[in-house]
Amino acid sequence: MSACLPGEPSGPGGAAMAELKSLSGDAYLALSHGYAAAAAAVGLAYGAARGPETARGYGAPGPGGDLPAEPAPRAPAAAAESSGEQSGDDDDAFEQRRRRRGPGGAADGRRRPREQRSLRLSINARERRRMHDLNDALDGLRAVIPYAHSPSVRKLSKIATLLLARNYILMQAQALDEMRRLVAYLNQGQGLAAPVAAAPLTPFGQAAVYPFSAGAALPCPDKCAAFSGTPSALCKHCNGKP
DNA sequence: TAGGCCATCTGGTCCT
DNA sequence: AGGACCAGATGGCCTA
């Protein structure tokens, strides 16, 4: 599904982000099917031409610590493996930083410089790995959020991913709630009112109205079993109707 | 060129 | 003590 609209603002930048942030659950929920269209409406990046992934990559020069940079971007795994190399073997740079911070700068001030440095490098590597894991998780989240996945479409930013995911969850929760209400309504028509009073709470704090009898344990050969594994009052097999 | 986004380094804090 | 987590700082890349 592509929501690229010609002429729409590109890039989840400032105004677009503000709109995304202010997009209430209700507003989002209004677009049950075409989330992409909705996202386009808030000016998300769905047509932006930044390119698939920026050429940055994990191995991108680590500027933070005025350490020697890697000449070319590397694969995440490779970058994660090579902490020492990533941080550079430049003792001068390290010493410069150390001197600049002064003796009180490092928490491990009693260590000898060399072990101090190797400790620092290993801490850096761990932190890098942690951030890579975080980014992997974000990628996994992007993969399941309905938006335009395409090489020509810019990747959602981290904040946009989180906000979008939140709204998507809210939307799904509401859809589920509506469906339950509908099923309960249908059951009432058959004299099988759902046990609302005893309904458990969902993670969303709403009373879950399960139209399915929890008593019967036998699997249903019909589709209802495939749906939830629980016998359905709507199902002729579960309901004892021929 | 400014602003957004990002990766990395770093020191501090908390937990095991 | 070591690891995980966090937030601030820094600097590079990209787009409007």
Short mmCIF file of C-alpha atoms (C1' of nucleotides) in Angstrom, two decimals:
data_model
loop_
_atom_site.label_atom_id
_atom_site.label_comp_id
_atom_site.label_asym_id
_atom_site.label_seq_id
_atom_site.Cartn_x
_atom_site.Cartn_y
_atom_site.Cartn_z
CA MET A 1 0.00 0.00 0.00
CA SER A 2 1.44 3.19 -1.01
CA ALA A 3 0.25 6.42 0.36
CA CYS A 4 2.52 8.61 -1.56
CA LEU A 5 0.60 11.61 -2.58
CA PRO A 6 2.06 14.00 -5.05
CA GLY A 7 2.95 17.27 -3.59
CA GLU A 8 2.48 16.28 -0.03
CA PRO A 9 4.98 17.48 2.46
CA SER A 10 7.84 15.13 2.87
CA GLY A 11 9.77 14.23 5.89
CA PRO A 12 8.46 13.81 9.37
CA GLY A 13 9.89 17.08 10.34
CA GLY A 14 8.72 19.78 12.65
CA ALA A 15 5.16 20.61 11.75
CA ALA A 16 4.40 17.10 10.65
CA MET A 17 5.74 15.71 13.86
CA ALA A 18 3.75 18.16 15.87
CA GLU A 19 0.66 17.06 14.06
CA LEU A 20 1.51 13.45 14.58
CA LYS A 21 2.05 14.03 18.26
CA SER A 22 -1.18 15.87 18.62
CA LEU A 23 -3.06 13.28 16.66
CA SER A 24 -5.46 12.00 19.21
CA GLY A 25 -6.48 8.42 19.42
CA ASP A 26 -9.87 9.33 18.06
CA ALA A 27 -8.50 11.09 15.09
CA TYR A 28 -6.33 8.17 14.34
CA LEU A 29 -9.12 5.73 14.93
CA ALA A 30 -11.23 7.41 12.37
CA LEU A 31 -9.11 5.83 9.73
CA SER A 32 -9.58 2.24 10.36
CA HIS A 33 -8.41 1.01 7.03
CA GLY A 34 -6.21 3.45 5.34
CA TYR A 35 -3.72 4.32 7.91
CA ALA A 36 -1.33 5.32 5.24
CA ALA A 37 -3.76 7.87 4.00
CA ALA A 38 -4.09 9.14 7.49
CA ALA A 39 -0.42 9.33 7.94
CA ALA A 40 -0.18 11.16 4.70
CA ALA A 41 -2.73 13.54 6.06
CA VAL A 42 -0.50 14.34 8.95
CA GLY A 43 2.35 14.89 6.63
CA LEU A 44 4.40 11.83 7.34
CA ALA A 45 7.21 10.88 5.18
CA TYR A 46 5.43 8.74 2.77
CA GLY A 47 6.73 10.11 -0.40
CA ALA A 48 9.86 11.59 0.70
CA ALA A 49 12.81 10.92 -1.44
CA ARG A 50 15.52 10.58 1.05
CA GLY A 51 16.30 7.17 -0.27
CA PRO A 52 15.78 3.83 1.34
CA GLU A 53 18.21 4.15 4.12
CA THR A 54 20.50 6.99 4.48
CA ALA A 55 24.07 6.12 3.81
CA ARG A 56 24.76 6.53 7.43
CA GLY A 57 24.58 3.11 8.88
CA TYR A 58 25.81 1.93 12.18
CA GLY A 59 29.41 2.03 11.28
CA ALA A 60 29.21 5.63 10.45
CA PRO A 61 32.03 7.72 11.70
CA GLY A 62 31.74 8.07 15.39
CA PRO A 63 32.07 11.74 15.82
CA GLY A 64 30.99 11.86 19.39
CA GLY A 65 34.29 11.13 20.86
CA ASP A 66 36.54 12.89 18.45
CA LEU A 67 37.93 9.51 17.67
CA PRO A 68 39.12 8.38 14.29
CA ALA A 69 36.23 7.56 12.10
CA GLU A 70 35.66 4.50 10.03
CA PRO A 71 36.17 5.33 6.42
CA ALA A 72 33.04 3.64 5.19
CA PRO A 73 29.75 2.66 6.71
CA ARG A 74 29.62 -0.88 7.88
CA ALA A 75 27.01 -3.47 8.52
CA PRO A 76 25.54 -3.30 11.98
CA ALA A 77 26.88 -6.64 13.01
CA ALA A 78 30.34 -5.81 11.92
CA ALA A 79 30.24 -2.54 13.68
CA ALA A 80 29.03 -4.14 16.83
CA GLU A 81 31.80 -6.64 16.76
CA SER A 82 34.60 -4.24 16.33
CA SER A 83 34.34 -2.07 19.32
CA GLY A 84 37.99 -1.47 19.69
CA GLU A 85 38.48 -0.70 16.11
CA GLN A 86 35.43 1.44 16.07
CA SER A 87 36.69 3.50 18.90
CA GLY A 88 39.99 3.66 17.27
CA ASP A 89 43.43 2.72 18.42
CA ASP A 90 44.39 6.28 18.65
CA ASP A 91 45.93 6.58 22.08
CA ASP A 92 46.62 10.24 21.55
CA ALA A 93 42.98 11.02 21.03
CA PHE A 94 42.09 9.05 24.10
CA GLU A 95 44.71 10.76 26.15
CA GLN A 96 43.56 14.12 24.92
CA ARG A 97 40.06 13.41 26.05
CA ARG A 98 41.27 12.15 29.35
CA ARG A 99 43.35 15.20 29.98
CA ARG A 100 40.56 17.50 28.94
CA ARG A 101 38.25 15.96 31.49
CA GLY A 102 40.80 16.06 34.18
CA PRO A 103 41.52 13.51 36.82
CA GLY A 104 38.09 13.57 38.31
CA GLY A 105 36.41 12.95 35.03
CA ALA A 106 36.56 9.23 34.95
CA ALA A 107 34.76 7.16 37.52
CA ASP A 108 37.60 4.69 37.55
CA GLY A 109 40.32 7.16 38.28
CA ARG A 110 42.53 4.71 40.09
CA ARG A 111 43.01 2.46 37.08
CA ARG A 112 46.07 2.59 34.98
CA PRO A 113 45.48 4.44 31.75
CA ARG A 114 45.72 1.37 29.59
CA GLU A 115 43.25 -0.75 31.49
CA GLN A 116 41.18 2.32 31.98
CA ARG A 117 41.01 2.68 28.28
CA SER A 118 40.25 -0.93 27.57
CA LEU A 119 37.48 -0.78 30.11
CA ARG A 120 36.16 2.34 28.46
CA LEU A 121 36.26 0.63 25.09
CA SER A 122 34.37 -2.36 26.32
CA ILE A 123 31.77 -0.13 27.89
CA ASN A 124 31.45 1.75 24.64
CA ALA A 125 31.06 -1.51 22.74
CA ARG A 126 28.35 -2.68 25.08
CA GLU A 127 26.52 0.56 24.77
CA ARG A 128 26.79 0.41 21.00
CA ARG A 129 25.44 -3.11 21.02
CA ARG A 130 22.62 -2.05 23.25
CA MET A 131 21.67 0.75 20.93
CA HIS A 132 21.84 -1.60 17.97
CA ASP A 133 19.46 -3.93 19.74
CA LEU A 134 17.18 -1.03 20.39
CA ASN A 135 17.30 -0.09 16.74
CA ASP A 136 16.60 -3.67 15.73
CA ALA A 137 13.55 -3.63 17.93
CA LEU A 138 12.44 -0.40 16.36
CA ASP A 139 12.89 -1.93 12.94
CA GLY A 140 10.75 -4.82 14.05
CA LEU A 141 8.13 -2.36 15.15
CA ARG A 142 8.28 -0.52 11.85
CA ALA A 143 7.79 -3.81 10.07
CA VAL A 144 4.41 -4.36 11.66
CA ILE A 145 3.10 -0.84 11.58
CA PRO A 146 0.96 -0.18 8.56
CA TYR A 147 2.71 2.45 6.61
CA ALA A 148 4.29 2.57 3.22
CA HIS A 149 7.16 0.13 3.25
CA SER A 150 9.10 0.73 0.15
CA PRO A 151 12.69 1.27 -0.83
CA SER A 152 11.75 4.62 -2.23
CA VAL A 153 10.11 5.70 0.97
CA ARG A 154 12.03 7.11 3.79
CA LYS A 155 12.14 5.13 6.97
CA LEU A 156 10.03 6.34 9.84
CA SER A 157 11.98 8.19 12.44
CA LYS A 158 12.22 6.69 15.88
CA ILE A 159 9.80 9.07 17.46
CA ALA A 160 7.35 8.74 14.59
CA THR A 161 7.56 4.98 14.86
CA LEU A 162 6.70 5.05 18.53
CA LEU A 163 3.87 7.52 18.15
CA LEU A 164 2.48 5.65 15.19
CA ALA A 165 2.66 2.37 17.02
CA ARG A 166 0.86 3.82 19.96
CA ASN A 167 -1.95 5.12 17.82
CA TYR A 168 -2.12 1.88 15.92
CA ILE A 169 -2.52 -0.06 19.14
CA LEU A 170 -5.28 2.27 20.24
CA MET A 171 -6.99 1.80 16.93
CA GLN A 172 -6.79 -1.96 17.14
CA ALA A 173 -8.10 -1.90 20.67
CA GLN A 174 -11.09 0.10 19.61
CA ALA A 175 -11.74 -2.10 16.62
CA LEU A 176 -11.62 -5.12 18.87
CA ASP A 177 -13.96 -3.50 21.30
CA GLU A 178 -16.44 -2.71 18.58
CA MET A 179 -16.26 -6.22 17.29
CA ARG A 180 -16.94 -7.61 20.72
CA ARG A 181 -19.90 -5.33 21.12
CA LEU A 182 -21.23 -6.46 17.79
CA VAL A 183 -20.84 -10.11 18.67
CA ALA A 184 -22.52 -9.53 22.02
CA TYR A 185 -25.34 -7.81 20.25
CA LEU A 186 -25.74 -10.69 17.86
CA ASN A 187 -25.69 -13.13 20.73
CA GLN A 188 -28.40 -11.22 22.50
CA GLY A 189 -30.54 -11.62 19.47
CA GLN A 190 -30.19 -15.35 19.97
CA GLY A 191 -30.89 -15.19 23.66
CA LEU A 192 -27.27 -15.70 24.53
CA ALA A 193 -26.34 -12.51 26.22
CA ALA A 194 -22.70 -12.25 27.00
CA PRO A 195 -21.75 -12.30 30.65
CA VAL A 196 -20.77 -8.69 30.84
CA ALA A 197 -20.76 -8.45 34.61
CA ALA A 198 -18.22 -11.20 35.03
CA ALA A 199 -16.10 -10.13 32.14
CA PRO A 200 -12.38 -9.88 32.82
CA LEU A 201 -10.53 -6.71 32.23
CA THR A 202 -8.48 -6.31 29.16
CA PRO A 203 -5.05 -4.74 29.27
CA PHE A 204 -6.77 -1.61 28.11
CA GLY A 205 -8.88 -1.40 31.21
CA GLN A 206 -12.11 -2.16 29.43
CA ALA A 207 -14.42 -4.95 30.32
CA ALA A 208 -13.83 -7.64 27.79
CA VAL A 209 -17.10 -8.93 26.50
CA TYR A 210 -16.33 -12.40 25.36
CA PRO A 211 -19.21 -13.82 23.46
CA PHE A 212 -17.72 -17.25 23.64
CA SER A 213 -18.61 -19.69 26.32
CA ALA A 214 -15.58 -20.47 28.38
CA GLY A 215 -17.05 -23.69 29.68
CA ALA A 216 -16.83 -25.93 26.68
CA ALA A 217 -13.36 -27.25 26.17
CA LEU A 218 -13.81 -29.43 23.16
CA PRO A 219 -12.30 -28.07 20.02
CA CYS A 220 -14.74 -27.09 17.38
CA PRO A 221 -14.30 -28.49 13.92
CA ASP A 222 -15.69 -25.33 12.50
CA LYS A 223 -13.99 -22.04 11.91
CA CYS A 224 -14.61 -20.67 15.36
CA ALA A 225 -11.95 -22.93 16.77
CA ALA A 226 -9.53 -21.62 14.27
CA PHE A 227 -10.31 -18.13 15.36
CA SER A 228 -9.78 -18.35 19.05
CA GLY A 229 -9.54 -21.95 20.07
CA THR A 230 -12.66 -21.34 22.10
CA PRO A 231 -16.07 -22.66 21.22
CA SER A 232 -18.37 -20.01 19.89
CA ALA A 233 -21.99 -19.46 20.62
CA LEU A 234 -22.34 -18.42 17.05
CA CYS A 235 -21.02 -21.67 15.78
CA LYS A 236 -23.57 -24.34 15.02
CA HIS A 237 -21.23 -27.02 16.24
CA CYS A 238 -20.44 -25.38 19.52
CA ASN A 239 -23.98 -24.24 20.02
CA GLY A 240 -25.35 -27.71 19.63
CA LYS A 241 -27.37 -26.76 16.59
CA PRO A 242 -27.36 -29.08 13.65
"C1'" DT B 1 22.13 27.40 6.04
"C1'" DA B 2 19.05 25.88 9.69
"C1'" DG B 3 16.80 22.20 11.56
"C1'" DG B 4 15.84 17.28 12.06
"C1'" DC B 5 17.61 12.87 12.78
"C1'" DC B 6 20.99 9.87 13.99
"C1'" DA B 7 25.25 7.23 15.93
"C1'" DT B 8 28.53 7.34 19.19
"C1'" DC B 9 30.98 8.47 23.39
"C1'" DT B 10 30.71 9.36 28.12
"C1'" DG B 11 29.70 9.66 33.07
"C1'" DG B 12 26.26 8.73 36.44
"C1'" DT B 13 23.00 5.67 38.70
"C1'" DC B 14 20.87 1.45 39.83
"C1'" DC B 15 20.71 -3.47 40.03
"C1'" DT B 16 22.53 -8.21 40.39
"C1'" DA C 1 32.63 -5.44 40.36
"C1'" DG C 2 30.33 -5.61 36.28
"C1'" DG C 3 26.45 -4.86 33.42
"C1'" DA C 4 22.21 -2.40 32.04
"C1'" DC C 5 20.04 1.80 31.51
"C1'" DC C 6 19.82 6.65 30.95
"C1'" DA C 7 20.65 11.36 29.53
"C1'" DG C 8 23.80 14.91 27.86
"C1'" DA C 9 27.19 16.25 24.50
"C1'" DT C 10 29.11 16.14 20.02
"C1'" DG C 11 29.42 16.04 15.26
"C1'" DG C 12 27.96 14.06 10.64
"C1'" DC C 13 24.42 13.56 7.06
"C1'" DC C 14 20.34 15.01 4.75
"C1'" DT C 15 16.47 17.91 3.36
"C1'" DA C 16 13.76 22.10 2.89
#
